[in-house]
XYZ file of N, CA and C in Angstrom:
354
model
N -34.411 -6.590 23.262
C -33.208 -5.884 22.830
C -33.437 -5.207 21.487
N -32.904 -4.006 21.350
C -33.031 -3.273 20.104
C -31.728 -3.342 19.331
N -31.804 -3.301 18.027
C -30.638 -3.161 17.161
C -29.522 -4.129 17.477
N -28.329 -3.609 17.633
C -27.148 -4.431 17.864
C -26.744 -4.456 19.334
N -27.649 -4.116 20.238
C -27.282 -4.058 21.652
C -26.920 -5.433 22.196
N -27.530 -6.482 21.684
C -27.300 -7.815 22.210
C -26.013 -8.444 21.743
N -25.586 -8.179 20.524
C -24.346 -8.788 20.073
C -23.184 -7.854 20.345
N -22.001 -8.393 20.342
C -20.823 -7.616 20.688
C -20.087 -7.133 19.442
N -20.820 -6.685 18.461
C -20.163 -6.239 17.230
C -19.735 -4.784 17.366
N -18.602 -4.453 16.762
C -18.163 -3.070 16.730
C -18.925 -2.362 15.634
N -19.426 -1.195 15.910
C -20.258 -0.513 14.935
C -19.913 0.971 14.898
N -19.735 1.497 13.709
C -19.473 2.918 13.520
C -20.596 3.501 12.682
N -20.900 4.762 12.910
C -21.935 5.456 12.155
C -21.263 6.542 11.322
N -21.429 6.502 9.997
C -20.882 7.520 9.101
C -22.007 8.465 8.709
N -21.791 9.761 8.974
C -22.799 10.772 8.680
C -22.674 11.263 7.237
N -23.686 11.975 6.767
C -23.706 12.490 5.395
C -22.546 13.456 5.135
N -22.082 14.139 6.184
C -20.995 15.107 6.022
C -19.622 14.429 5.941
N -19.575 13.110 6.179
C -18.312 12.388 6.115
C -17.717 12.090 7.474
N -18.238 12.708 8.526
C -17.755 12.449 9.871
C -18.338 11.117 10.352
N -17.839 10.597 11.448
C -18.344 9.330 11.974
C -18.284 9.341 13.496
N -18.992 8.396 14.105
C -18.939 8.225 15.557
C -19.186 6.758 15.877
N -18.800 6.347 17.079
C -19.089 4.988 17.535
C -20.547 4.932 17.943
N -21.212 3.814 17.635
C -22.609 3.690 18.043
C -22.752 2.671 19.161
N -22.513 1.407 18.889
C -22.686 0.383 19.911
C -21.327 -0.091 20.390
N -21.345 -1.052 21.297
C -20.106 -1.592 21.848
C -19.167 -2.008 20.726
N -17.946 -1.628 20.832
C -16.956 -1.987 19.824
C -15.936 -2.940 20.441
N -15.640 -4.016 19.733
C -14.584 -4.927 20.180
C -13.280 -4.162 20.241
N -12.459 -4.563 21.154
C -11.127 -3.976 21.221
C -10.104 -5.071 20.986
N -9.038 -4.698 20.337
C -7.952 -5.627 20.081
C -7.346 -6.030 21.426
N -7.125 -7.322 21.633
C -6.572 -7.758 22.913
C -5.102 -8.162 22.791
N -4.459 -7.731 21.727
C -3.033 -7.994 21.552
C -2.248 -7.300 22.656
N -1.419 -8.047 23.363
C -0.610 -7.464 24.434
C 0.772 -7.150 23.897
N 1.083 -5.867 23.785
C 2.409 -5.484 23.324
C 3.369 -5.361 24.486
N 2.850 -5.259 25.698
C 3.621 -5.288 26.932
C 2.793 -6.040 27.960
N 3.393 -6.704 28.867
C 2.661 -7.481 29.856
C 1.654 -6.594 30.588
N 0.383 -7.003 30.538
C -0.666 -6.284 31.231
C -1.253 -5.118 30.463
N -0.697 -4.739 29.315
C -1.207 -3.624 28.526
C -1.677 -4.127 27.169
N -2.945 -3.876 26.878
C -3.481 -4.320 25.591
C -3.439 -3.182 24.585
N -3.587 -3.531 23.337
C -3.531 -2.569 22.237
C -4.635 -1.529 22.379
N -5.862 -1.955 22.624
C -6.972 -1.025 22.817
C -7.596 -0.520 21.529
N -7.084 -0.915 20.376
C -7.645 -0.464 19.109
C -9.059 -1.023 18.958
N -9.970 -0.201 18.494
C -11.345 -0.649 18.299
C -11.460 -1.344 16.950
N -12.196 -2.433 16.944
C -12.392 -3.194 15.719
C -13.806 -2.953 15.214
N -13.944 -2.557 13.956
C -15.245 -2.228 13.383
C -15.728 -3.402 12.547
N -16.892 -3.930 12.887
C -17.493 -5.021 12.132
C -18.562 -4.523 11.170
N -19.106 -3.337 11.436
C -20.219 -2.826 10.647
C -20.187 -1.306 10.642
N -20.449 -0.696 9.494
C -20.564 0.753 9.411
C -21.964 1.090 8.917
N -22.682 1.851 9.725
C -24.024 2.288 9.352
C -23.928 3.677 8.735
N -24.653 3.898 7.651
C -24.683 5.222 7.017
C -25.915 5.982 7.494
N -25.693 7.199 7.941
C -26.768 8.056 8.436
C -26.924 9.225 7.465
N -28.147 9.544 7.083
C -28.379 10.617 6.107
C -28.294 12.007 6.724
N -28.241 12.096 8.050
C -28.147 13.403 8.698
C -26.683 13.806 8.860
N -26.480 15.061 9.224
C -25.124 15.553 9.479
C -24.746 15.298 10.928
N -23.458 15.399 11.214
C -22.979 15.219 12.582
C -23.383 16.422 13.438
N -23.140 16.306 14.734
C -23.514 17.355 15.691
C -22.839 18.684 15.357
N -21.543 18.641 15.015
C -20.827 19.885 14.717
C -21.366 20.553 13.458
N -21.624 19.776 12.420
C -22.161 20.356 11.185
C -23.551 20.951 11.407
N -24.367 20.304 12.236
C -25.687 20.854 12.548
C -25.561 22.178 13.300
N -24.614 22.254 14.236
C -24.397 23.518 14.956
C -23.939 24.610 14.001
N -23.038 24.269 13.079
C -22.543 25.252 12.110
C -23.681 25.753 11.231
N -24.541 24.839 10.752
C -25.677 25.239 9.921
C -26.630 26.161 10.695
N -26.859 25.852 11.969
C -27.731 26.686 12.801
C -27.147 28.088 12.952
N -25.851 28.169 13.199
C -25.190 29.480 13.347
C -25.265 30.262 12.033
N -25.094 29.576 10.883
C -25.204 30.258 9.591
C -26.607 30.827 9.388
N -27.635 30.062 9.777
C -29.013 30.559 9.634
C -29.249 31.776 10.518
N -28.765 31.735 11.764
C -28.918 32.889 12.664
C -28.188 34.098 12.117
N -26.971 33.867 11.589
C -26.182 34.960 11.020
C -26.909 35.567 9.826
N -27.445 34.708 8.964
C -28.161 35.184 7.783
C -29.376 36.033 8.181
N -30.105 35.609 9.203
C -31.270 36.365 9.668
C -30.842 37.729 10.211
N -29.734 37.774 10.956
C -29.241 39.053 11.494
C -28.767 39.978 10.368
N -28.099 39.430 9.355
C -27.639 40.241 8.226
C -28.838 40.828 7.488
N -29.884 40.014 7.275
C -31.098 40.500 6.615
C -31.758 41.612 7.427
N -31.821 41.433 8.753
C -32.417 42.441 9.625
C -31.614 43.740 9.576
N -30.287 43.629 9.633
C -29.419 44.810 9.585
C -29.568 45.549 8.250
N -29.613 44.794 7.151
C -29.811 45.412 5.833
C -31.158 46.127 5.744
N -32.190 45.505 6.312
C -33.517 46.125 6.294
C -33.508 47.423 7.083
N -32.880 47.433 8.256
C -32.801 48.653 9.059
C -32.043 49.755 8.325
N -30.986 49.389 7.608
C -30.213 50.391 6.843
C -31.047 50.969 5.707
N -31.831 50.125 5.042
C -32.697 50.593 3.947
C -33.792 51.519 4.459
N -34.263 51.256 5.677
C -35.372 52.030 6.229
C -34.935 53.349 6.842
N -33.656 53.670 6.819
C -33.238 54.975 7.277
C -32.274 54.984 8.442
N -31.915 53.862 8.963
C -30.892 53.766 10.007
C -31.199 54.621 11.235
N -32.434 54.554 11.725
C -32.774 55.313 12.929
C -32.531 54.514 14.210
N -32.368 53.213 14.089
C -32.184 52.335 15.247
C -30.697 52.029 15.444
N -29.950 53.050 15.788
C -28.493 52.930 15.859
C -28.053 51.901 16.889
N -28.609 51.913 18.078
C -28.218 50.966 19.131
C -28.538 49.528 18.717
N -29.703 49.328 18.121
C -30.081 47.988 17.658
C -29.160 47.524 16.533
N -28.805 48.459 15.655
C -27.903 48.110 14.551
C -26.520 47.733 15.084
N -26.055 48.455 16.088
C -24.762 48.125 16.693
C -24.800 46.752 17.357
N -25.881 46.491 18.076
C -26.027 45.190 18.722
C -26.091 44.066 17.697
N -26.818 44.293 16.614
C -26.944 43.308 15.557
C -25.594 43.059 14.875
N -24.844 44.134 14.641
C -23.514 44.000 14.028
C -22.580 43.207 14.944
N -22.648 43.477 16.248
C -21.822 42.736 17.207
C -22.220 41.263 17.233
N -23.516 40.983 17.169
C -24.001 39.607 17.157
C -23.510 38.870 15.911
N -23.513 39.549 14.766
C -23.011 38.948 13.522
C -21.531 38.596 13.672
N -20.757 39.495 14.245
C -19.320 39.232 14.438
C -19.113 38.055 15.399
N -19.920 37.993 16.477
C -19.805 36.882 17.427
C -20.165 35.553 16.764
N -21.225 35.562 15.945
C -21.621 34.340 15.246
C -20.529 33.880 14.281
N -19.908 34.825 13.565
C -18.821 34.463 12.651
C -17.654 33.833 13.411
N -17.364 34.377 14.598
C -16.284 33.829 15.421
C -16.626 32.409 15.883
N -17.875 32.200 16.305
C -18.307 30.869 16.736
C -18.283 29.879 15.582
N -18.689 30.319 14.387
C -18.668 29.450 13.206
C -17.241 29.024 12.893
N -16.312 29.990 12.914
C -14.900 29.656 12.645
C -14.369 28.664 13.678
N -14.750 28.859 14.932
C -14.305 27.968 15.998
C -14.839 26.547 15.786
N -16.122 26.438 15.450
C -16.713 25.121 15.198
C -16.095 24.456 13.966
N -15.836 25.235 12.918
C -15.205 24.680 11.722
C -13.795 24.195 12.036
N -13.073 24.954 12.848
C -11.720 24.546 13.248
C -11.778 23.247 14.046
N -12.742 23.157 14.954
C -12.910 21.941 15.759
C -13.218 20.739 14.867
N -14.097 20.940 13.880
C -14.442 19.860 12.948
C -13.232 19.457 12.116
N -12.479 20.434 11.621
C -11.289 20.131 10.820
C -10.217 19.429 11.648
N -10.044 19.853 12.906
C -9.073 19.195 13.789
C -9.477 17.750 14.028
N -10.754 17.532 14.242
C -11.239 16.159 14.477
C -10.987 15.289 13.248
N -11.278 15.827 12.083
C -11.071 15.045 10.855
C -9.599 14.797 10.584
N -8.751 15.776 10.878
C -7.319 15.593 10.604
C -6.700 14.570 11.557
N -7.210 14.473 12.793
C -6.665 13.472 13.715
C -7.098 12.067 13.308
N -8.238 11.951 12.637
C -8.695 10.645 12.181
C -7.890 10.141 10.999
N -7.328 11.058 10.232
C -6.604 10.667 9.028
C -5.145 10.303 9.305
N -4.677 10.537 10.509
C -3.292 10.222 10.842
C -3.045 8.760 10.953
């Protein structure tokens, strides 16, 4: 058995960006507030700190790098005389699409964090 797989401890992983996720089996509260229905709240016995970012933050960073590369390419084409009009249009459209995807991912991350704070 590796890590905490053998014991039944609840474990959460906190990423460098502040987000978190469940890692191993988490105990659940067995308090019955109605006959046959349990609370279902997860009980955390251990929190592991991870130096990497969460999946959403990694996707956002990747999109920023792609956007930065496209902006650099577009600027270079403009400096060189703007003869590649179709390529410049495609690059500009790609930059706009990347910005839209970044905003969407940031909104998703913010929504996730705001639901955790309730």
